[in-house]
CSV table of C-alpha atoms in Angstrom, one decimal:
chain,number,residue,atom,x,y,z
A,20,MET,CA,0.3,-0.1,-0.1
A,21,ALA,CA,2.9,2.3,0.9
A,22,LEU,CA,4.7,1.8,-2.8
A,23,LEU,CA,1.6,2.4,-4.3
A,24,THR,CA,1.0,5.7,-2.7
A,25,HIS,CA,4.8,6.6,-3.3
A,26,LEU,CA,3.7,5.8,-7.0
A,27,LEU,CA,0.7,8.0,-6.9
A,28,ALA,CA,2.4,10.9,-5.1
A,29,CYS,CA,5.2,10.9,-8.2
A,30,ALA,CA,2.4,11.1,-10.8
A,31,PHE,CA,0.5,13.7,-8.8
A,32,GLY,CA,3.7,15.6,-9.3
A,33,THR,CA,4.1,15.2,-12.6
A,34,GLY,CA,1.4,17.1,-13.3
A,35,SER,CA,2.6,20.3,-11.8
A,36,TRP,CA,4.9,21.8,-14.9
A,37,VAL,CA,4.3,19.1,-17.1
A,38,ALA,CA,2.4,21.2,-19.6
A,39,ILE,CA,4.5,24.1,-19.8
A,40,ASN,CA,7.5,22.2,-20.0
A,41,GLY,CA,6.3,20.6,-22.8
A,42,LEU,CA,5.5,23.4,-24.6
A,43,TRP,CA,9.0,24.7,-24.1
A,44,VAL,CA,10.7,21.8,-25.5
A,45,GLU,CA,8.4,21.7,-28.2
A,46,VAL,CA,9.0,25.5,-29.2
A,47,PRO,CA,11.9,24.6,-31.4
A,48,LEU,CA,9.2,22.6,-33.8
A,49,LEU,CA,6.5,25.4,-33.1
A,50,VAL,CA,8.5,28.3,-34.5
A,51,THR,CA,8.8,26.5,-38.2
A,52,VAL,CA,4.9,26.6,-38.3
A,53,LEU,CA,3.2,29.4,-36.2
A,54,PRO,CA,3.3,32.5,-37.5
A,55,GLU,CA,4.9,34.5,-34.3
A,56,GLN,CA,7.8,32.5,-35.6
A,57,TRP,CA,11.0,33.8,-33.4
A,58,ASP,CA,9.0,35.6,-31.5
A,59,LEU,CA,7.4,32.6,-30.0
A,60,PRO,CA,9.2,32.5,-26.8
A,61,SER,CA,8.8,36.1,-25.6
A,62,TYR,CA,4.8,35.4,-26.3
A,63,ILE,CA,5.0,32.7,-24.2
A,64,THR,CA,7.1,34.0,-21.3
A,65,ILE,CA,5.0,36.9,-21.1
A,66,ILE,CA,2.0,34.9,-21.2
A,67,ILE,CA,3.2,32.6,-18.3
A,68,GLN,CA,3.7,35.6,-16.0
A,69,MET,CA,0.0,36.8,-17.0
A,70,ALA,CA,-1.0,33.6,-15.6
A,71,ASN,CA,0.2,34.2,-12.1
A,72,VAL,CA,-3.4,35.8,-11.5
A,73,GLY,CA,-4.1,32.2,-10.6
A,74,PRO,CA,-2.0,31.9,-7.4
A,75,LEU,CA,-2.5,35.4,-6.6
A,76,PHE,CA,-6.4,34.4,-6.6
A,77,VAL,CA,-6.1,31.5,-4.6
A,78,THR,CA,-4.1,33.3,-2.0
A,79,LEU,CA,-6.4,36.1,-1.7
A,80,MET,CA,-9.2,34.3,-1.5
A,81,ASN,CA,-7.6,32.4,1.5
A,82,ARG,CA,-6.7,35.6,3.1
A,83,PHE,CA,-10.0,37.3,3.2
A,84,ARG,CA,-12.3,34.3,2.8
A,85,PRO,CA,-11.0,32.0,4.2
A,86,GLY,CA,-12.3,28.5,4.2
A,87,LEU,CA,-14.4,29.2,1.1
A,88,LEU,CA,-11.6,27.3,-0.9
A,89,LYS,CA,-11.4,23.7,-0.3
A,90,GLU,CA,-8.0,22.3,-1.5
A,91,VAL,CA,-9.6,19.1,-3.0
A,92,ALA,CA,-12.2,21.1,-4.7
A,93,VAL,CA,-9.6,23.4,-6.6
A,94,ILE,CA,-7.2,21.1,-7.3
A,95,TYR,CA,-9.8,19.0,-9.3
A,96,VAL,CA,-10.8,22.1,-11.1
A,97,VAL,CA,-7.2,23.2,-11.8
A,98,VAL,CA,-6.1,19.4,-13.3
A,99,SER,CA,-9.5,19.0,-15.5
A,100,VAL,CA,-8.6,22.3,-16.9
A,101,GLY,CA,-4.9,21.0,-17.5
A,102,VAL,CA,-6.6,18.2,-19.0
A,103,ILE,CA,-8.8,19.7,-21.2
A,104,ALA,CA,-6.3,22.5,-22.5
A,105,CYS,CA,-3.5,20.1,-23.3
A,106,LEU,CA,-6.4,18.1,-25.2
A,107,LEU,CA,-7.8,21.0,-27.2
A,108,LEU,CA,-4.0,22.6,-28.0
A,109,SER,CA,-3.7,19.0,-29.9
A,110,PHE,CA,-5.8,19.5,-32.3
A,111,LEU,CA,-5.9,23.7,-32.7
A,112,TRP,CA,-2.4,24.4,-31.4
A,113,ASN,CA,-1.8,25.5,-35.4
A,114,HIS,CA,-4.7,27.0,-36.2
A,115,THR,CA,-4.5,31.0,-37.1
A,116,SER,CA,-6.6,34.3,-37.3
A,117,VAL,CA,-6.2,37.1,-38.8
A,118,ILE,CA,-5.8,40.5,-36.5
A,119,ALA,CA,-4.8,44.1,-37.9
A,120,GLY,CA,-4.0,42.3,-41.1
A,121,LYS,CA,-1.5,40.4,-39.6
A,122,SER,CA,-1.8,35.9,-38.9
A,123,HIS,CA,-1.7,35.3,-35.3
A,124,SER,CA,-1.8,31.8,-33.5
A,125,ILE,CA,-4.3,32.7,-31.1
A,126,ALA,CA,-5.7,29.6,-30.5
A,127,PHE,CA,-2.5,28.5,-29.3
A,128,LEU,CA,-1.9,31.7,-27.4
A,129,ILE,CA,-5.1,31.4,-25.4
A,130,LEU,CA,-4.7,27.5,-24.4
A,131,THR,CA,-1.3,28.1,-23.7
A,132,PHE,CA,-2.2,30.8,-21.1
A,133,PHE,CA,-5.2,28.4,-19.5
A,134,LEU,CA,-2.3,26.0,-19.0
A,135,SER,CA,0.0,28.4,-17.7
A,136,LEU,CA,-3.1,29.2,-15.2
A,137,VAL,CA,-3.0,25.4,-14.5
A,138,ASP,CA,0.8,25.1,-13.7
A,139,CYS,CA,1.0,28.7,-12.0
A,140,THR,CA,-1.7,27.7,-9.3
A,141,SER,CA,-0.4,24.1,-8.8
A,142,SER,CA,2.3,25.5,-6.7
A,143,VAL,CA,-0.3,26.6,-4.2
A,144,THR,CA,-2.3,23.5,-4.3
A,145,PHE,CA,-0.5,20.7,-5.1
A,146,LEU,CA,1.5,20.9,-2.1
A,147,PRO,CA,-0.9,22.2,0.4
A,148,PHE,CA,-2.6,19.0,-0.2
A,149,MET,CA,0.4,16.6,0.0
A,150,MET,CA,1.6,18.0,3.4
A,151,GLN,CA,-1.8,16.3,4.7
A,152,LEU,CA,-0.3,13.1,4.0
A,153,GLN,CA,2.1,11.2,5.7
A,154,PRO,CA,5.4,13.0,5.9
A,155,GLN,CA,7.6,10.6,3.2
A,156,TYR,CA,5.2,11.0,0.2
A,157,THR,CA,5.8,14.6,-0.1
A,158,THR,CA,9.7,14.1,-1.0
A,159,THR,CA,8.0,11.4,-3.7
A,160,PHE,CA,5.9,14.2,-5.0
A,161,PHE,CA,9.0,16.4,-5.5
A,162,ILE,CA,10.5,13.6,-7.6
A,163,GLY,CA,7.5,13.8,-9.6
A,164,GLU,CA,7.9,17.4,-10.2
A,165,GLY,CA,11.4,16.8,-11.4
A,166,LEU,CA,9.8,14.5,-13.7
A,167,SER,CA,7.4,17.3,-14.9
A,168,GLY,CA,10.5,18.6,-16.7
A,169,LEU,CA,13.1,15.9,-17.8
A,170,ILE,CA,10.2,13.4,-19.3
A,171,PRO,CA,9.0,16.1,-21.6
A,172,ALA,CA,12.5,16.6,-22.9
A,173,LEU,CA,13.3,12.8,-23.0
A,174,ILE,CA,9.9,13.0,-25.6
A,175,ALA,CA,11.0,15.5,-27.5
A,176,LEU,CA,14.7,14.1,-28.0
A,177,GLY,CA,13.1,10.9,-29.1
A,178,GLN,CA,10.7,13.2,-31.4
A,179,GLY,CA,13.7,15.0,-33.0
A,180,SER,CA,11.5,18.2,-33.4
A,181,GLY,CA,12.5,21.2,-35.5
A,182,ILE,CA,15.5,19.3,-36.9
A,183,SER,CA,16.3,20.7,-40.5
A,184,SER,CA,19.0,20.7,-43.3
A,185,CYS,CA,20.0,23.0,-46.6
A,186,ALA,CA,19.3,21.6,-49.6
A,187,ASN,CA,19.9,23.0,-53.1
A,188,VAL,CA,16.9,23.9,-55.0
A,189,SER,CA,16.9,24.6,-58.6
A,190,TYR,CA,14.4,26.8,-60.4
A,191,GLU,CA,13.7,27.4,-64.4
A,192,VAL,CA,13.2,31.2,-65.1
A,193,ASN,CA,12.5,33.1,-68.0
A,194,ILE,CA,14.5,35.9,-68.5
A,195,THR,CA,13.8,38.4,-71.5
A,196,THR,CA,16.4,40.4,-73.5
A,197,GLY,CA,15.0,42.6,-76.0
A,198,ASN,CA,12.9,40.3,-78.2
A,199,GLU,CA,14.3,37.2,-76.6
A,200,THR,CA,13.4,35.2,-73.7
A,201,VAL,CA,15.8,32.8,-72.3
A,202,GLU,CA,15.0,30.2,-70.0
A,203,ASN,CA,17.8,29.7,-67.1
A,204,THR,CA,18.2,27.7,-63.8
A,205,ILE,CA,18.6,29.2,-60.3
A,206,SER,CA,20.4,27.4,-57.5
A,207,GLN,CA,19.7,28.2,-54.0
A,208,LEU,CA,19.6,26.9,-50.7
A,209,GLU,CA,16.6,26.7,-48.7
A,210,THR,CA,16.0,25.2,-45.6
A,211,GLN,CA,14.0,21.9,-45.7
A,212,TYR,CA,12.6,20.8,-42.2
A,213,LEU,CA,12.6,16.8,-41.6
A,214,LEU,CA,9.8,15.2,-40.2
A,215,PRO,CA,9.8,14.6,-36.9
A,216,LYS,CA,9.5,11.1,-35.5
A,217,PHE,CA,5.8,11.6,-34.5
A,218,SER,CA,3.9,14.6,-35.0
A,219,THR,CA,3.1,17.5,-32.3
A,220,LEU,CA,-0.5,16.1,-32.4
A,221,VAL,CA,1.0,13.0,-30.9
A,222,PHE,CA,3.4,15.2,-28.5
A,223,PHE,CA,0.5,17.1,-27.5
A,224,LEU,CA,-1.8,13.9,-26.8
A,225,LEU,CA,1.4,12.5,-24.6
A,226,MET,CA,1.2,15.9,-22.5
A,227,THR,CA,-2.8,15.1,-22.0
A,228,ALA,CA,-2.1,11.4,-20.7
A,229,MET,CA,0.4,13.0,-18.5
A,230,MET,CA,-2.4,15.4,-17.1
A,231,LEU,CA,-4.8,12.6,-17.3
A,232,ILE,CA,-2.7,10.3,-15.0
A,233,CYS,CA,-2.0,13.1,-12.5
A,234,LEU,CA,-5.6,14.0,-12.3
A,235,LEU,CA,-6.3,10.0,-11.8
A,236,ALA,CA,-3.4,9.9,-8.9
A,237,PHE,CA,-5.2,12.9,-7.2
A,238,PHE,CA,-8.5,10.8,-7.1
A,239,PHE,CA,-6.7,7.9,-5.7
A,240,LEU,CA,-4.5,10.1,-2.9
A,241,SER,CA,-7.7,12.0,-1.9
A,242,ARG,CA,-8.9,8.8,-0.3
A,243,GLN,CA,-5.9,8.4,1.4
A,244,PRO,CA,-6.1,8.9,5.1
A,245,LYS,CA,-4.8,12.5,6.2
A,246,VAL,CA,-1.9,12.9,9.1
A,247,TRP,CA,-4.1,15.3,10.9
A,248,GLU,CA,-7.1,12.7,10.9
A,249,LEU,CA,-5.1,9.8,12.4
A,250,SER,CA,-4.2,12.0,15.1
A,251,GLN,CA,-7.4,13.4,15.8
A,252,GLN,CA,-8.7,9.8,15.8
A,253,GLN,CA,-5.9,8.7,18.1
A,254,LEU,CA,-6.8,11.7,20.6
A,255,PHE,CA,-10.8,11.8,19.8
A,256,PRO,CA,-12.1,8.6,18.6
A,257,GLY,CA,-14.7,8.9,16.4
A,258,ASN,CA,-14.6,12.6,15.9
A,259,ILE,CA,-13.0,13.4,12.6
A,260,VAL,CA,-11.5,16.4,11.5
A,261,LEU,CA,-10.7,17.4,8.0
A,262,ASN,CA,-8.0,19.9,7.2
A,263,SER,CA,-9.0,23.0,5.7
A,264,PHE,CA,-7.2,25.1,2.7
A,265,ASP,CA,-6.9,27.9,4.9
A,266,GLN,CA,-4.9,26.1,8.1
A,267,ILE,CA,-2.1,25.3,5.3
A,268,LEU,CA,-1.7,27.1,2.2
A,269,ASP,CA,1.1,29.4,4.1
A,270,GLU,CA,3.2,26.1,5.2
A,271,ALA,CA,2.7,25.5,1.1
A,272,ALA,CA,4.5,28.9,0.9
A,273,ASP,CA,7.8,27.5,2.6
A,274,SER,CA,8.8,25.2,-0.2
A,275,GLN,CA,7.0,25.8,-3.2
A,276,LEU,CA,6.4,29.8,-4.2
A,277,SER,CA,6.7,29.9,-7.8
A,278,ARG,CA,8.5,27.9,-11.0
A,279,GLY,CA,12.0,28.6,-10.3
A,280,CYS,CA,13.3,24.9,-9.6
A,281,SER,CA,10.9,21.8,-10.0
A,282,CYS,CA,11.6,20.4,-6.7
A,283,SER,CA,11.7,20.8,-3.2
A,284,LYS,CA,13.7,24.1,-2.0
A,285,ASP,CA,14.4,22.0,1.3
A,286,PRO,CA,16.7,19.5,0.0
A,287,LYS,CA,15.9,17.3,3.0
A,288,GLY,CA,12.2,17.0,2.3
A,289,GLN,CA,9.6,18.2,4.1
A,290,GLY,CA,9.2,15.0,6.6
A,291,ASP,CA,12.4,15.8,7.8
A,292,ILE,CA,13.2,18.1,11.0
A,293,LEU,CA,13.3,21.6,10.3
A,294,PRO,CA,17.5,22.8,10.0
A,295,GLU,CA,18.2,24.8,13.2
A,296,LYS,CA,17.3,28.8,13.4
A,297,VAL,CA,20.3,30.7,11.6
A,298,SER,CA,20.1,34.6,11.8
A,299,TYR,CA,21.4,36.7,9.4
A,300,SER,CA,22.0,40.5,9.2
A,301,LEU,CA,19.8,42.7,7.2
A,302,THR,CA,22.8,43.3,4.7
A,303,LYS,CA,23.2,39.8,3.9
A,304,LEU,CA,19.5,39.2,3.3
A,305,ALA,CA,19.1,42.0,1.4
A,306,PHE,CA,22.3,40.6,-0.9
A,307,ILE,CA,20.4,37.6,-1.1
A,308,TYR,CA,17.0,39.1,-2.0
A,309,LEU,CA,18.7,40.9,-4.6
A,310,LEU,CA,20.1,38.0,-6.2
A,311,ILE,CA,16.9,36.1,-6.3
A,312,THR,CA,15.6,39.2,-8.3
A,313,TRP,CA,18.2,39.2,-10.3
A,314,VAL,CA,18.4,35.5,-11.1
A,315,SER,CA,14.8,35.1,-11.6
A,316,ALA,CA,14.6,38.0,-14.1
A,317,LEU,CA,17.4,36.0,-16.1
A,318,THR,CA,15.8,32.6,-15.9
A,319,ASN,CA,12.3,33.0,-16.2
A,320,GLY,CA,12.1,36.7,-18.3
A,321,VAL,CA,14.9,37.8,-19.9
A,322,LEU,CA,16.3,35.3,-21.6
A,323,PRO,CA,13.7,32.7,-22.2
A,324,SER,CA,12.3,35.7,-24.4
A,325,VAL,CA,15.4,35.5,-26.4
A,326,GLN,CA,16.4,32.1,-26.9
A,327,SER,CA,15.2,31.6,-30.7
A,328,TYR,CA,17.2,34.1,-31.6
A,329,SER,CA,20.2,33.0,-29.6
A,330,CYS,CA,20.0,29.3,-31.1
A,331,LEU,CA,18.1,29.0,-34.3
A,332,PRO,CA,21.3,31.1,-36.2
A,333,TYR,CA,23.2,28.1,-35.2
A,334,GLY,CA,20.4,26.0,-37.2
A,335,HIS,CA,17.3,23.9,-36.0
A,336,THR,CA,19.2,20.9,-34.6
A,337,THR,CA,21.2,22.9,-32.2
A,338,TYR,CA,18.1,24.4,-30.9
A,339,HIS,CA,16.6,21.3,-30.8
A,340,LEU,CA,19.1,20.2,-28.3
A,341,THR,CA,19.2,23.6,-26.4
A,342,ALA,CA,15.7,23.7,-25.5
A,343,THR,CA,15.5,19.8,-24.4
A,344,LEU,CA,18.8,19.6,-22.9
A,345,SER,CA,18.5,22.9,-20.6
A,346,SER,CA,15.4,21.9,-19.6
A,347,MET,CA,16.6,18.5,-18.1
A,348,ALA,CA,19.5,21.1,-16.5
A,349,ASN,CA,16.9,22.1,-14.2
A,350,PRO,CA,15.4,18.9,-12.3
A,351,LEU,CA,19.3,17.7,-12.5
A,352,ALA,CA,20.7,20.8,-10.8
A,353,CYS,CA,18.1,20.0,-8.1
A,354,VAL,CA,19.3,16.4,-7.7
A,355,VAL,CA,22.5,17.9,-7.4
A,356,ALA,CA,21.3,20.1,-4.3
A,357,ALA,CA,20.0,17.9,-2.3
A,358,PHE,CA,22.8,15.8,-2.3
A,359,LEU,CA,25.1,18.8,-2.3
A,360,PRO,CA,23.4,21.6,-0.6
A,361,SER,CA,25.8,24.9,0.6
A,362,ARG,CA,24.7,27.5,2.4
A,363,SER,CA,27.6,29.5,1.6
A,364,LEU,CA,27.2,33.2,0.4
A,365,PHE,CA,30.3,33.1,-1.6
A,366,LEU,CA,29.2,30.4,-3.4
A,367,MET,CA,25.9,31.9,-4.2
A,368,GLY,CA,27.2,35.4,-5.5
A,369,PHE,CA,30.2,33.2,-7.8
A,370,LEU,CA,27.2,30.8,-9.1
A,371,THR,CA,25.0,34.0,-10.0
A,372,MET,CA,28.2,35.8,-11.9
A,373,ALA,CA,29.2,32.5,-13.5
A,374,GLY,CA,25.5,31.9,-14.7
A,375,THR,CA,25.4,36.1,-15.3
A,376,GLY,CA,28.3,35.3,-17.6
A,377,PHE,CA,26.6,32.0,-19.7
A,378,GLY,CA,23.6,34.4,-20.0
A,379,ALA,CA,25.5,37.6,-21.4
A,380,TYR,CA,26.9,35.2,-24.0
A,381,ASN,CA,23.5,33.9,-24.9
A,382,MET,CA,22.0,37.3,-25.2
A,383,ALA,CA,25.0,38.5,-27.1
A,384,MET,CA,24.4,35.5,-29.5
A,385,ALA,CA,20.5,36.9,-29.8
A,386,VAL,CA,22.0,40.2,-30.0
A,387,MET,CA,24.3,39.4,-33.5
A,388,SER,CA,21.5,37.4,-34.8
A,389,PRO,CA,20.9,36.2,-37.6
A,390,CYS,CA,25.0,36.3,-38.0
A,391,PRO,CA,26.2,35.2,-34.0
A,392,LEU,CA,30.2,34.3,-33.2
A,393,LEU,CA,31.2,30.7,-34.8
A,394,GLN,CA,28.2,30.0,-37.0
A,395,GLN,CA,28.5,26.9,-38.9
A,396,SER,CA,31.0,25.9,-36.7
A,397,GLN,CA,31.0,22.6,-34.5
A,398,TRP,CA,32.7,24.5,-32.0
A,399,GLY,CA,30.0,27.5,-32.3
A,400,ASP,CA,26.8,24.7,-31.9
A,401,ALA,CA,28.9,23.2,-28.9
A,402,ILE,CA,29.4,26.2,-27.1
A,403,ILE,CA,25.8,27.7,-27.4
A,404,VAL,CA,24.4,24.0,-26.0
A,405,LEU,CA,26.2,24.2,-23.2
A,406,SER,CA,26.2,27.8,-22.5
A,407,TRP,CA,22.4,27.6,-22.4
A,408,VAL,CA,22.7,24.2,-20.0
A,409,LEU,CA,25.2,26.1,-17.7
A,410,PHE,CA,23.4,29.4,-17.4
A,411,THR,CA,19.7,27.2,-16.3
A,412,GLY,CA,22.0,24.9,-13.7
A,413,THR,CA,24.3,27.3,-12.0
A,414,LEU,CA,21.1,29.5,-11.4
A,415,THR,CA,18.9,26.8,-10.4
A,416,TYR,CA,21.4,25.6,-8.1
A,417,MET,CA,21.4,28.8,-6.7
A,418,LYS,CA,18.1,29.5,-5.9
A,419,VAL,CA,17.7,25.9,-4.4
A,420,MET,CA,20.6,27.4,-2.3
A,421,ALA,CA,19.0,30.4,-1.7
A,422,GLY,CA,15.5,28.5,-0.3
A,423,VAL,CA,17.7,26.1,2.3
A,424,ILE,CA,19.4,29.6,3.6
A,425,LEU,CA,16.0,31.8,3.7
A,426,ARG,CA,14.1,29.1,5.5
A,427,SER,CA,16.5,28.1,8.1
A,428,HIS,CA,16.0,32.1,9.0
A,429,SER,CA,12.3,32.3,9.0
A,430,ARG,CA,9.5,31.3,7.5
A,431,SER,CA,8.7,35.2,6.3
A,432,ALA,CA,12.0,35.2,4.8
A,433,LEU,CA,10.6,32.8,2.3
A,434,VAL,CA,7.4,34.6,1.6
A,435,TRP,CA,9.9,37.6,0.5
A,436,TYR,CA,11.4,34.9,-1.4
A,437,GLY,CA,8.3,34.1,-3.5
A,438,MET,CA,7.4,37.3,-4.0
A,439,LEU,CA,10.5,39.0,-5.3
A,440,GLU,CA,11.1,35.3,-7.5
A,441,GLN,CA,8.0,36.8,-9.1
A,442,LEU,CA,8.7,40.3,-9.3
A,443,GLY,CA,12.3,39.4,-10.6
A,444,SER,CA,10.4,37.4,-13.0
A,445,LEU,CA,7.6,39.5,-14.2
A,446,LEU,CA,10.1,42.7,-14.6
A,447,GLY,CA,12.4,40.5,-16.9
A,448,ALA,CA,9.4,39.6,-19.4
A,449,LEU,CA,7.3,43.1,-19.4
A,450,LEU,CA,11.4,44.4,-20.2
A,451,MET,CA,12.1,42.4,-22.9
A,452,PHE,CA,8.2,42.0,-24.5
A,453,PRO,CA,8.4,45.5,-26.3
A,454,LEU,CA,12.1,44.9,-27.1
A,455,VAL,CA,10.9,41.8,-29.3
A,456,ASN,CA,7.6,42.6,-30.5
A,457,ILE,CA,7.2,46.3,-30.6
A,458,TYR,CA,10.6,47.5,-31.6
A,459,SER,CA,12.1,44.6,-33.1
A,460,LEU,CA,15.4,44.8,-31.7
A,461,PHE,CA,16.3,41.4,-32.5
A,462,LYS,CA,16.7,40.0,-36.4
A,463,SER,CA,15.6,37.0,-37.2
A,464,ALA,CA,16.6,35.2,-41.2
A,465,ASP,CA,16.2,32.1,-42.5
A,466,TYR,CA,19.2,29.7,-41.6
A,467,CYS,CA,20.0,28.6,-44.9
A,468,SER,CA,20.2,32.0,-46.8
A,469,LEU,CA,21.8,34.1,-44.6
A,470,GLN,CA,23.9,37.2,-45.8
A,471,CYS,CA,26.5,37.0,-43.1
A,472,PRO,CA,30.1,38.1,-43.2
A,473,VAL,CA,32.9,36.1,-45.3
A,474,GLY,CA,34.0,32.9,-43.2
A,475,ARG,CA,30.5,33.0,-41.3
A,476,ALA,CA,27.8,32.3,-44.4
A,477,PRO,CA,26.1,28.7,-44.0
A,478,GLN,CA,27.2,25.9,-46.6
A,479,GLY,CA,25.0,23.5,-48.1
């Protein structure tokens, strides 16, 4: 029975961020079809930030109308919306509408908002429910959260989404000179996209299946004995007192305040004894909060908005590998943090500088688009992929460290962690959206027909 409950907790955890993680790893294929093209990541980034109205609503309702929202009902609604949105996205993702004379993938963007709403709201609903069960199952839940990023990335690797090659295409043209018309053959390089091993429809149906598994897992988990129910039965036989959502929502904030990392911010897990309280000076706390805001702006707002401009000039294969491997870097960094936790402020500052350096390189390549450094070089391809993976990994580990440090300080310190993480993410997204979509500061071009300086032009 305990093994079954662990499996259910893990399956429940995979539904927390699987939909949005699935969108990100599928972006290399989506940008080749949807009219937003290279601007699509910036749209997804700003939509995810808009979806934070979900957890904000739940938190405000809990604060001002305590007891009105019940966690079981809220989770049923949230996960059901996720299943329906994923299913609709499977069939409507490539439908477009014309607005102001331009084609836009309105159906995709609207459904992306609902998926983001589901995943953002899971941060303040899933964990409060799990805290009602035996403590050992919460650790398993966080393993499932890590898999919510890893599984879509593995599926996308198997799919081979967005991979292309350059091919010489010949055209017959008629050239008129005076009274003569001469037929001439013109050859030029064009991008030809290789068919993925399975379609986007199948990919999103797999995401739908994972959300459905999450719903079924919750159905059975909600029928497991609750920790507080058991304690009440032992103290007062025959009088069962159920947990209410408002009693434990604040406790949830201690471990899952936002998307920053798909794992527990306390590597020891919820079931362990809380670490000894450590007091930090106001200066040290300000330093930590500044780093949290900065790192959140980079990882959740600034860099994701320009990932296509940073990677696509190196080819769709490079973009595909970057999107999938960097998605894997998040849960892997959480695993490293679980086994090698650190409370060193010096190491936190060093990792922030290192991650910022990798992010600066990625941003520089986006600014130089469509002709970045080392284009058409295997070194260039390897460096941009490695830079994105290290950018994600180092800054994810840094945020886990911050969570560990602040948890040992006080619960209110973690509340500020969540607020500043969301603030940084929002500021980063708001900064980049107009730069990408209104002022068009970043340039895109077809990979195979780029006109770049000598020595960096694509070859057939």
